[in-house]
PDB file of C-alpha atoms in Angstrom:
ATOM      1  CA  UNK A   1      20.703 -10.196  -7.502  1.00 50.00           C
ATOM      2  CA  UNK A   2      19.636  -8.590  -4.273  1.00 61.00           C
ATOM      3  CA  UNK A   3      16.133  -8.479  -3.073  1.00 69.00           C
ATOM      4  CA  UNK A   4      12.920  -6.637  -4.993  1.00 72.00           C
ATOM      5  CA  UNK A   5      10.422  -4.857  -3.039  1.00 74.00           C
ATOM      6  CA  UNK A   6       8.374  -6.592  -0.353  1.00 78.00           C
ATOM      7  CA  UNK A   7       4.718  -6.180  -0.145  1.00 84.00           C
ATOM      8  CA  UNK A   8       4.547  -8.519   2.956  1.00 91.00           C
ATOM      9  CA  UNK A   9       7.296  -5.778   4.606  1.00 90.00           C
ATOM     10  CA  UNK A  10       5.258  -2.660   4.106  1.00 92.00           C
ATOM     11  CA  UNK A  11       1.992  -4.250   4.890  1.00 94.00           C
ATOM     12  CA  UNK A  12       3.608  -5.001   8.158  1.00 95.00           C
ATOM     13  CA  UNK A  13       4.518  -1.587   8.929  1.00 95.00           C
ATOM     14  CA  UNK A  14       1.114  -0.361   7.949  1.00 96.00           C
ATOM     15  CA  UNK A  15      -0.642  -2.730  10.024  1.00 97.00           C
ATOM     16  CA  UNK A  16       1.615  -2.220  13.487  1.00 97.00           C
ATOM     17  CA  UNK A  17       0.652   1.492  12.929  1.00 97.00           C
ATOM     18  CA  UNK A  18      -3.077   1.047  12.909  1.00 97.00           C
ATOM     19  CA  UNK A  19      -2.951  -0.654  15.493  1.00 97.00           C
ATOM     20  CA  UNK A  20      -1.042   1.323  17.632  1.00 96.00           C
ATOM     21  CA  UNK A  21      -3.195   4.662  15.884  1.00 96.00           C
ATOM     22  CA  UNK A  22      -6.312   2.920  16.659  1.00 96.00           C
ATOM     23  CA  UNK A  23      -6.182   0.184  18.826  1.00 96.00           C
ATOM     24  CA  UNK A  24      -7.589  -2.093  16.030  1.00 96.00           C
ATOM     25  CA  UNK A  25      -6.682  -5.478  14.269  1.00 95.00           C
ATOM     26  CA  UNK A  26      -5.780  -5.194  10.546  1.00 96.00           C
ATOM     27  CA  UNK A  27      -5.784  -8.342   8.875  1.00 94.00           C
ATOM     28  CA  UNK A  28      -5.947  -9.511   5.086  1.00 93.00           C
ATOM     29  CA  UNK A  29      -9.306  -9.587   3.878  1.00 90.00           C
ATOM     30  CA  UNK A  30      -9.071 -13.340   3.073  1.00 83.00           C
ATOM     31  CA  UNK A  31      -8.018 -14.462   6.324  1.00 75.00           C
ATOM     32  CA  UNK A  32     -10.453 -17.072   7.870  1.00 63.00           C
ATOM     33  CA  UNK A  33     -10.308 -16.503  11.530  1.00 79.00           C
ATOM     34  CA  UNK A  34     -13.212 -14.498  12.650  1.00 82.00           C
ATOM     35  CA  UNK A  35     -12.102 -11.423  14.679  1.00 89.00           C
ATOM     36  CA  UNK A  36     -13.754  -9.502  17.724  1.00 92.00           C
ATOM     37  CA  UNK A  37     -15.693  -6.451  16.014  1.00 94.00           C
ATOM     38  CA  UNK A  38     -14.752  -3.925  15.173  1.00 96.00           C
ATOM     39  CA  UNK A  39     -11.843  -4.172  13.082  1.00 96.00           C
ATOM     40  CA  UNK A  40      -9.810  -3.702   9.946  1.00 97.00           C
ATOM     41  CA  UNK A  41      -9.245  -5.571   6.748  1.00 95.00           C
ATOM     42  CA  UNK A  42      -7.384  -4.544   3.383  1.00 96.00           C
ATOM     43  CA  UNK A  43      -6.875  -6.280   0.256  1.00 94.00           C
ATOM     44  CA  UNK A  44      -4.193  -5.652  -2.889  1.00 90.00           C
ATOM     45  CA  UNK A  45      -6.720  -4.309  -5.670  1.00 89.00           C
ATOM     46  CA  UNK A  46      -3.637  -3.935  -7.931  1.00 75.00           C
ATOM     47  CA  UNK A  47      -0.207  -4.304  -7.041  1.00 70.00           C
ATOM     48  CA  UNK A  48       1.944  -3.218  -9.586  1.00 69.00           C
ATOM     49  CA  UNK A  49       0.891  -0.364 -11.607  1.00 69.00           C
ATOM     50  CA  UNK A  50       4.459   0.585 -13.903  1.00 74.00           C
ATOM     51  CA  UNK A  51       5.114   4.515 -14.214  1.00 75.00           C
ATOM     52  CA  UNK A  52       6.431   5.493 -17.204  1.00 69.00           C
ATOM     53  CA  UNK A  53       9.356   7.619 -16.344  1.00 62.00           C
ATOM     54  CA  UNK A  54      11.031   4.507 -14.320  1.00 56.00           C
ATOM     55  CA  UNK A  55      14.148   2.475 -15.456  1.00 53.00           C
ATOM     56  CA  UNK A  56      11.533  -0.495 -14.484  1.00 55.00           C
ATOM     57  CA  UNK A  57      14.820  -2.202 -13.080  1.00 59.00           C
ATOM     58  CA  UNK A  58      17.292  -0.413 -10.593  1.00 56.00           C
ATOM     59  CA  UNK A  59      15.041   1.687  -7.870  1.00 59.00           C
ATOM     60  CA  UNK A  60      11.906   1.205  -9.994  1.00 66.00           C
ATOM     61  CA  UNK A  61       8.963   3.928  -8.719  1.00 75.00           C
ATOM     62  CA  UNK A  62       5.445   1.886  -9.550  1.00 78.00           C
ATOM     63  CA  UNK A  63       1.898   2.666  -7.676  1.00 85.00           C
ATOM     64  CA  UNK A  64      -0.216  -0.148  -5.949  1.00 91.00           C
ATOM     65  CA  UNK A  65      -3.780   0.387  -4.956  1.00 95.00           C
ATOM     66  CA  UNK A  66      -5.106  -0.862  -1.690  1.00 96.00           C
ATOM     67  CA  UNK A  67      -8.331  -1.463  -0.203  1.00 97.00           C
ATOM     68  CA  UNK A  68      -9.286  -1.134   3.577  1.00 97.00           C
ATOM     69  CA  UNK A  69     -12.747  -1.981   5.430  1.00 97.00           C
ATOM     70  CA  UNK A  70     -13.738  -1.492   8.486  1.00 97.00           C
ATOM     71  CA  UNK A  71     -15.520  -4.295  10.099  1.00 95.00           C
ATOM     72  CA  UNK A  72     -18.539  -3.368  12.746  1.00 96.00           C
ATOM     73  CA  UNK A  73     -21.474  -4.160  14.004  1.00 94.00           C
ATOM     74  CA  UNK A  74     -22.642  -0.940  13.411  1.00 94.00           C
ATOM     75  CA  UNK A  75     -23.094   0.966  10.290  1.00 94.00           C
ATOM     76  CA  UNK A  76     -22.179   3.844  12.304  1.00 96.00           C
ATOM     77  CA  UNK A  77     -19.138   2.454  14.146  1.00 97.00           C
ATOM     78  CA  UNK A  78     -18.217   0.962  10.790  1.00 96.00           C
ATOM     79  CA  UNK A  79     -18.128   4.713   9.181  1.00 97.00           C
ATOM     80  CA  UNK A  80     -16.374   6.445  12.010  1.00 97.00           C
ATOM     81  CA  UNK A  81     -13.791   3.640  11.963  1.00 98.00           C
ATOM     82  CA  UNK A  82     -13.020   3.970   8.021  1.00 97.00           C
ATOM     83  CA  UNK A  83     -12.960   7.663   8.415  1.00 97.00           C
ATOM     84  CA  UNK A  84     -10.199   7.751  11.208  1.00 97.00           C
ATOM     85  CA  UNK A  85      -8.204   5.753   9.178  1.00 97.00           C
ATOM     86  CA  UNK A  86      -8.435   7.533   6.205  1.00 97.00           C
ATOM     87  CA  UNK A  87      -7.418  10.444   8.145  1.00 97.00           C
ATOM     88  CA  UNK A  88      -4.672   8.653  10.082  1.00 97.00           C
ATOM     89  CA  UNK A  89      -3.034   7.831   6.114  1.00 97.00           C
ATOM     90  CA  UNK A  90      -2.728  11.841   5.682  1.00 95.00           C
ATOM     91  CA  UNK A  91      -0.966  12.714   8.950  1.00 96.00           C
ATOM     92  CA  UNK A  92       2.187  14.224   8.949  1.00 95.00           C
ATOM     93  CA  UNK A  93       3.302  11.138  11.152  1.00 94.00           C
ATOM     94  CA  UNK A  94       2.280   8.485   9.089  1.00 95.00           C
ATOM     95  CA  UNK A  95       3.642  10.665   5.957  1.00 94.00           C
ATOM     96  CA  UNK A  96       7.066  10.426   7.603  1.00 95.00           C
ATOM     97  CA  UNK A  97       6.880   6.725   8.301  1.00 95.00           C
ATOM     98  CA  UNK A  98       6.007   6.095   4.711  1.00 93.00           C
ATOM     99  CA  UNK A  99       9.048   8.061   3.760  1.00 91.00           C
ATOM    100  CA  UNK A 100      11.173   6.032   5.664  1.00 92.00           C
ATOM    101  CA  UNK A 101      10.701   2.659   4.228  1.00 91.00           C
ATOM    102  CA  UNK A 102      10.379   3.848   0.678  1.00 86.00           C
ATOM    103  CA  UNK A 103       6.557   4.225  -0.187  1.00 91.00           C
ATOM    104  CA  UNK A 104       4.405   6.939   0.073  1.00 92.00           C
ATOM    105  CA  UNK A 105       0.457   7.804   0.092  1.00 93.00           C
ATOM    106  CA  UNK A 106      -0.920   9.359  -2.891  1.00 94.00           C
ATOM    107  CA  UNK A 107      -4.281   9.151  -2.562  1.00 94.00           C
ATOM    108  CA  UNK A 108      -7.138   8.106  -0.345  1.00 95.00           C
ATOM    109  CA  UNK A 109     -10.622   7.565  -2.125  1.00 95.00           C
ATOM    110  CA  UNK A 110     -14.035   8.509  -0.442  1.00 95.00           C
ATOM    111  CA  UNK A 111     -15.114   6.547   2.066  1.00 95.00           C
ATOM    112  CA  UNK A 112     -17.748   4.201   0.813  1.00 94.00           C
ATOM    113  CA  UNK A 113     -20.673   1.872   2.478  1.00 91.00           C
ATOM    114  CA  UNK A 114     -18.986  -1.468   1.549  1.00 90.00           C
ATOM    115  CA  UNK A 115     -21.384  -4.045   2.725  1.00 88.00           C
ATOM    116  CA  UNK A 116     -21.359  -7.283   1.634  1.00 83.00           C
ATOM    117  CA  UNK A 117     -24.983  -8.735   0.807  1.00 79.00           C
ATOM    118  CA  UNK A 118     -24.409 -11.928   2.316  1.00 78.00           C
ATOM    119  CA  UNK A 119     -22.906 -10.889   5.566  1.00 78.00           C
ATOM    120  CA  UNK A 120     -24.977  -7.771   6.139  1.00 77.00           C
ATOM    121  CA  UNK A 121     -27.399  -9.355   8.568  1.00 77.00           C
ATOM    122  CA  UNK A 122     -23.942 -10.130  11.007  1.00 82.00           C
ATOM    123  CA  UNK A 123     -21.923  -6.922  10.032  1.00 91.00           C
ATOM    124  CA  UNK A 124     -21.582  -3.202   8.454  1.00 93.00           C
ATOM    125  CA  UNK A 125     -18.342  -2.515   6.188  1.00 94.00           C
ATOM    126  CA  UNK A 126     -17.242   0.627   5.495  1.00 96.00           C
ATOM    127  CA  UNK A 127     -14.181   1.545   3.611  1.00 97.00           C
ATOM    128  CA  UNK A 128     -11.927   2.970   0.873  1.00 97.00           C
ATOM    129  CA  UNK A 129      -8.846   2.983  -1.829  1.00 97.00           C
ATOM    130  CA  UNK A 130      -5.776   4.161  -1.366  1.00 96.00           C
ATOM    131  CA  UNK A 131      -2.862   4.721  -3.984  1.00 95.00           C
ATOM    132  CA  UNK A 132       0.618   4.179  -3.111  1.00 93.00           C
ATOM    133  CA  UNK A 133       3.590   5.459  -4.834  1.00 90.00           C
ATOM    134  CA  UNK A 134       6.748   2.277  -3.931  1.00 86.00           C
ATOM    135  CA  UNK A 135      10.566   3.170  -4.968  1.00 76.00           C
ATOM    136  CA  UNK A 136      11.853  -0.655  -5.276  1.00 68.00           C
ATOM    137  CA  UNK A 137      15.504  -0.931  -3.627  1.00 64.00           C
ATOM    138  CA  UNK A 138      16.138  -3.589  -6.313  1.00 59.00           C
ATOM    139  CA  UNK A 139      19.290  -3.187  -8.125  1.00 59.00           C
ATOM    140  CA  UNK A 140      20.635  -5.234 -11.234  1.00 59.00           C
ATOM    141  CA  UNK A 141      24.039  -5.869 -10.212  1.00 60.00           C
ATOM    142  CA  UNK A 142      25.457  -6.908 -13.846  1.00 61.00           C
ATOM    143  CA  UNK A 143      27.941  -4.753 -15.185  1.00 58.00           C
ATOM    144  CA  UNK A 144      26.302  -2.779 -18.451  1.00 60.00           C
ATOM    145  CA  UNK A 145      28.403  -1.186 -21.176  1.00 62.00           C
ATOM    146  CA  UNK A 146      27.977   2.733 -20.563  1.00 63.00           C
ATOM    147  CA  UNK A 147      30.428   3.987 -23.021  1.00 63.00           C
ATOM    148  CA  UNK A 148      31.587   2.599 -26.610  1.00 66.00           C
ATOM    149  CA  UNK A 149      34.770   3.897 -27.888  1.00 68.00           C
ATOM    150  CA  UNK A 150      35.685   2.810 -31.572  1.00 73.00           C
ATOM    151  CA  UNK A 151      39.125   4.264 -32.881  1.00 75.00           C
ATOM    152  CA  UNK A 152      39.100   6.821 -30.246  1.00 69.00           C
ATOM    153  CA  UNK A 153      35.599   7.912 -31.194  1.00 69.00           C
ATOM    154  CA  UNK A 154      32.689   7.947 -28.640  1.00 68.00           C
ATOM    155  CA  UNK A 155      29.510   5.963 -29.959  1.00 64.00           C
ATOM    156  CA  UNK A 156      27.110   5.245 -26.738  1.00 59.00           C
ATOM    157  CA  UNK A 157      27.020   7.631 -24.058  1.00 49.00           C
ATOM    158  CA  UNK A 158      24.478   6.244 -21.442  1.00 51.00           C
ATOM    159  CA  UNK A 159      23.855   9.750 -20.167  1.00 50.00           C
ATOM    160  CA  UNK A 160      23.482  11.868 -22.834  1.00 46.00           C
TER     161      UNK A 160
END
């Protein structure tokens, strides 16, 4: 059996480019260590949506919707950081990384005040949702039964 998708892989490759996009730390949103403001978090709001049309085994397409704040001490800092990554997500660049390691950007939801009551005296949150179409490299590599031949007469055909 060789290896299913890898959340922890792409989230890597996300992160590296914000920070080299915006000079920023992107961490998960649970992580205790307290960073130096301003910077990123995201969190998996669901992370396996199925698609219909799939096999739902070899190369399986699914969505996964992820959340990113930006952290500030500013409500307006926290804003203009959210917004530049939401834009950074629909650049042709980052379009063409996505491509490259198998996931792509659907969709990127309006940017949203996301303060947090208890933590709004120490900092502003702003941030958003964003969809993400995944093609899993997974492949089942048992042999099936594609064809069915009974006294010379075809009675599965796989493909048709």
């Amino acid at each position: 059996m060789q290896n299913t998708f890898s959340h922890k892989n792409m989230m890597g490759i996300i992160i590296d480019e914000i920070k080299s996009a915006t000079g920023l730390d992107c961490v998960e949103q649970s992580t205790v260590k307290q960073l130096d403001y301003p910077f990123y978090t995201f969190r998996n709001v669901i992370s396996h949506t199925s698609i219909g049309f799939t096999d739902n085994v070899d190369s399986e397409e699914f969505e996964m919707t992820l959340h990113f704040d930006a952290h500030s001490l500013s409500m307006y800092e926290a804003t203009d950081y959210a917004e530049k990554l939401h834009k950074l997500f629909q650049t042709q660049e980052f379009d063409l990384l996505s491509a490259q390691n198998n996931f792509y950007i659907i969709d990127c939801d309006d940017i949203e005040n996301t303060d947090n009551p208890i933590s709004i005296q120490v900092e502003r949150q702003a941030g958003f949702n964003m969809s993400i179409r995944v093609v899993d490299n997974f492949k089942d590599d048992k042999a099936t039964i594609d064809n069915i031949e009974i006294n010379g007469g075809q009675i599965t055909n796989k493909e048709g």
